[in-house]
Amino acid sequence: MKLGKALPLACLAGAMTVSIAAPAQADGNLFFLIDGDTFTQPFSITNNSTAGESVLGFGFNLAGTGVVFDPVDGGPPGNGTLGTPFTPQGGTDVTTGLVNPVSVIDGSTFFSMNFTNFGVGETFSWLLDVDQADPFATPTVLGSDLIGALVYVDFSNGLRGSGLIQAVAGNDDAGQLVITTFTPTPGIPEPSTWAVMILGFGLAGAALRRRTSQFA
């Protein structure tokens, strides 16, 4: 058992439906909930698009949240804890056409995935540990610790949905994706593009974290 890691406090079965505001032509929709301890609790994304769009790409950026991916035992940030590598669950990589390999660098804040057959109603699930970037902090990271993280989703209708991980009402251990903008798909963001996104969403993410702490 990983030192300092708590057992998952909630399960994906109790996931709440995410309502996404989008332009009329943007029918792409993705449900993404992070609930409980990231060391043991799987991440899961479901294609909830309303006009038959497939999911082609997904990117997840933790910059500014104070946490990093920890796929390697004893690796960065140097707290000596166990890690959980990127591991697809239940054959969902096959059903969604996950393009391998998916590279997650130890101690990094970003990774992306591409799919060839991620249809409406299908789910892709994976394990991947997240730890505090501070090597002296308790390594346990819950879904709520990822509030403010940036996410993009590319759909087959040629649009990219971009948004933030936000709080889940009534669930202090969870975070969920809310897509806030749709733009033409530009390809996988370069670091400079992520920087612009971080600037654009930074204030909103900070406000969400402050509001969450006020009601804690």
Coordinates of C-alpha atoms in Angstrom, one line a residue:
M1 CA 0.0 0.0 0.0
K2 CA 1.3 3.4 -0.8
L3 CA 2.6 5.4 2.2
G4 CA 0.3 8.3 2.9
K5 CA -2.3 7.3 0.4
A6 CA -5.9 7.2 1.6
L7 CA -8.4 4.7 0.4
P8 CA -10.8 6.0 -2.3
L9 CA -13.7 7.8 -0.6
A10 CA -16.2 7.7 -3.4
C11 CA -16.8 5.7 -6.6
L12 CA -17.4 6.5 -10.2
A13 CA -20.8 4.9 -10.0
G14 CA -22.0 7.9 -8.1
A15 CA -20.9 10.3 -10.8
M16 CA -22.9 13.5 -11.4
T17 CA -23.9 14.5 -14.9
V18 CA -21.9 17.5 -16.2
S19 CA -23.9 20.2 -18.1
I20 CA -21.8 21.9 -20.8
A21 CA -22.8 25.2 -22.3
A22 CA -21.8 25.2 -26.0
P23 CA -22.6 26.9 -29.3
A24 CA -25.5 25.3 -31.2
Q25 CA -23.1 23.8 -33.7
A26 CA -20.8 22.4 -31.0
D27 CA -22.5 19.1 -30.2
G28 CA -19.4 17.5 -28.8
N29 CA -19.6 16.6 -25.1
L30 CA -17.3 14.7 -22.8
F31 CA -18.0 13.5 -19.2
F32 CA -14.8 13.5 -17.1
L33 CA -14.9 12.9 -13.3
I34 CA -12.0 12.5 -11.0
D35 CA -13.3 11.1 -7.7
G36 CA -11.3 10.0 -4.7
D37 CA -7.6 9.1 -4.3
T38 CA -5.8 9.2 -7.7
F39 CA -3.4 6.4 -6.5
T40 CA -6.2 3.8 -6.5
Q41 CA -9.2 5.4 -8.3
P42 CA -9.3 5.2 -12.1
F43 CA -9.8 8.2 -14.3
S44 CA -12.7 7.9 -16.7
I45 CA -13.9 9.8 -19.8
T46 CA -17.2 9.1 -21.6
N47 CA -18.2 10.4 -25.0
N48 CA -21.6 12.1 -24.4
S49 CA -21.8 13.9 -27.8
T50 CA -25.2 14.5 -29.1
A51 CA -24.7 14.4 -32.9
G52 CA -22.6 11.3 -33.4
E53 CA -19.2 12.9 -33.0
S54 CA -16.2 10.7 -32.1
V55 CA -13.5 11.8 -29.7
L56 CA -10.2 12.1 -31.5
G57 CA -7.9 13.6 -28.9
F58 CA -7.7 14.5 -25.2
G59 CA -5.1 16.5 -23.3
F60 CA -4.8 17.1 -19.6
N61 CA -2.6 19.8 -18.0
L62 CA -2.0 20.1 -14.3
A63 CA 0.1 23.3 -14.5
G64 CA -0.7 25.7 -11.7
T65 CA -2.4 23.1 -9.5
G66 CA 0.6 22.2 -7.4
V67 CA 0.4 18.5 -8.4
V68 CA 2.3 16.3 -10.9
F69 CA 1.9 12.9 -12.5
D70 CA 3.7 10.1 -10.7
P71 CA 3.9 7.0 -12.9
V72 CA 7.3 5.7 -11.4
D73 CA 8.0 4.4 -8.0
G74 CA 10.2 6.7 -6.0
G75 CA 10.6 9.2 -8.8
P76 CA 10.0 13.0 -8.8
P77 CA 9.0 15.0 -6.9
G78 CA 11.3 13.0 -4.7
N79 CA 9.1 11.9 -1.8
G80 CA 10.0 8.3 -2.3
T81 CA 6.4 7.1 -2.6
L82 CA 5.0 4.5 -5.0
G83 CA 3.7 5.6 -8.3
T84 CA 1.0 4.2 -10.7
P85 CA 2.0 4.1 -14.4
F86 CA -0.5 5.0 -17.1
T87 CA -2.6 1.8 -17.4
P88 CA -5.8 1.4 -19.5
Q89 CA -8.5 -0.4 -17.7
G90 CA -10.9 -3.2 -18.7
G91 CA -10.0 -3.3 -22.4
T92 CA -11.3 0.3 -23.0
D93 CA -8.2 1.1 -24.9
V94 CA -9.2 -1.4 -27.5
T95 CA -12.9 -0.4 -27.8
T96 CA -12.0 3.3 -28.2
G97 CA -9.0 2.8 -30.5
L98 CA -6.4 4.4 -28.2
V99 CA -3.3 5.2 -30.2
N100 CA -0.3 3.8 -28.3
P101 CA 2.1 4.6 -26.9
V102 CA 0.9 7.2 -24.4
S103 CA 3.9 8.8 -22.8
V104 CA 3.6 10.3 -19.3
I105 CA 6.9 11.6 -18.0
D106 CA 7.5 11.2 -14.2
G107 CA 7.0 14.6 -12.5
S108 CA 5.4 16.2 -15.5
T109 CA 2.1 18.2 -15.6
F110 CA 0.9 17.2 -19.1
F111 CA 0.0 14.3 -21.3
S112 CA -2.2 13.7 -24.3
M113 CA -4.0 10.8 -26.0
N114 CA -5.4 10.2 -29.5
F115 CA -8.2 7.8 -30.5
T116 CA -9.4 6.2 -33.7
N117 CA -12.7 4.7 -32.6
F118 CA -14.0 6.5 -29.6
G119 CA -17.8 6.6 -30.4
V120 CA -20.8 8.1 -28.6
G121 CA -21.6 6.3 -25.3
E122 CA -18.1 4.7 -25.1
T123 CA -15.8 5.1 -22.1
F124 CA -12.1 5.1 -21.7
S125 CA -10.6 4.4 -18.2
W126 CA -7.1 4.4 -17.0
L127 CA -5.0 4.4 -13.8
L128 CA -2.3 7.1 -13.3
D129 CA -1.1 8.4 -10.0
V130 CA -0.8 12.1 -9.2
D131 CA 1.3 13.4 -6.3
Q132 CA 1.9 16.8 -4.7
A133 CA 4.8 18.6 -6.4
D134 CA 6.2 19.5 -3.0
P135 CA 8.3 16.6 -1.9
F136 CA 7.6 17.4 1.7
A137 CA 3.8 17.4 1.4
T138 CA 1.5 14.5 2.1
P139 CA 1.5 12.7 -1.3
T140 CA -2.2 11.9 -1.3
V141 CA -4.0 13.7 -4.1
L142 CA -7.8 13.6 -4.5
G143 CA -9.9 14.7 -7.4
S144 CA -10.6 18.0 -5.7
D145 CA -6.9 18.8 -5.7
L146 CA -7.0 18.9 -9.5
I147 CA -9.5 21.8 -9.6
G148 CA -8.2 24.4 -12.0
A149 CA -6.4 21.9 -14.3
L150 CA -6.8 22.5 -18.0
V151 CA -8.4 20.0 -20.4
Y152 CA -8.9 19.9 -24.1
V153 CA -11.0 17.5 -26.2
D154 CA -10.9 17.2 -30.0
F155 CA -14.1 16.0 -31.7
S156 CA -14.7 14.6 -35.2
N157 CA -16.8 17.7 -36.1
G158 CA -13.6 19.7 -36.3
L159 CA -14.0 21.5 -33.0
R160 CA -11.9 21.5 -29.8
G161 CA -13.6 21.9 -26.5
S162 CA -11.4 23.5 -23.8
G163 CA -12.2 23.8 -20.2
L164 CA -11.3 23.5 -16.5
I165 CA -11.6 20.9 -13.8
Q166 CA -14.2 22.3 -11.4
A167 CA -15.7 21.3 -8.1
V168 CA -18.5 18.8 -7.8
A169 CA -21.4 20.0 -5.6
G170 CA -21.8 17.8 -2.5
N171 CA -18.6 15.8 -3.2
D172 CA -15.5 17.3 -1.5
D173 CA -13.2 14.6 -3.0
A174 CA -14.0 15.1 -6.7
G175 CA -13.4 17.3 -9.7
Q176 CA -15.2 17.3 -13.0
L177 CA -14.6 18.8 -16.4
V178 CA -16.7 21.7 -17.6
I179 CA -16.0 22.7 -21.2
T180 CA -16.2 26.5 -21.6
T181 CA -15.2 27.2 -25.2
F182 CA -15.2 25.5 -28.6
T183 CA -12.8 26.5 -31.3
P184 CA -11.6 24.9 -34.6
T185 CA -9.2 22.0 -33.8
P186 CA -5.6 23.3 -34.2
G187 CA -3.8 20.1 -33.3
I188 CA -2.1 19.1 -30.1
P189 CA -1.2 22.3 -28.2
E190 CA 2.4 23.3 -28.2
P191 CA 3.8 24.6 -24.8
S192 CA 3.2 28.2 -25.9
T193 CA -0.4 27.4 -26.7
W194 CA -0.8 25.9 -23.2
A195 CA 0.7 29.1 -21.8
V196 CA -2.0 31.2 -23.5
M197 CA -4.7 28.8 -22.2
I198 CA -3.2 29.0 -18.7
L199 CA -3.3 32.8 -18.8
G200 CA -6.9 32.7 -20.1
F201 CA -8.2 30.2 -17.5
G202 CA -5.9 31.0 -14.6
L203 CA -8.1 33.6 -13.0
A204 CA -11.1 31.4 -13.3
G205 CA -9.3 28.4 -11.8
A206 CA -8.0 30.5 -8.9
A207 CA -11.5 31.8 -8.2
L208 CA -12.8 28.3 -8.2
R209 CA -10.2 27.1 -5.7
R210 CA -10.9 30.1 -3.4
R211 CA -14.6 29.5 -3.6
T212 CA -14.1 25.8 -2.8
S213 CA -12.0 26.6 0.2
Q214 CA -14.6 29.1 1.5
F215 CA -17.2 26.3 1.6
A216 CA -14.9 23.6 2.9

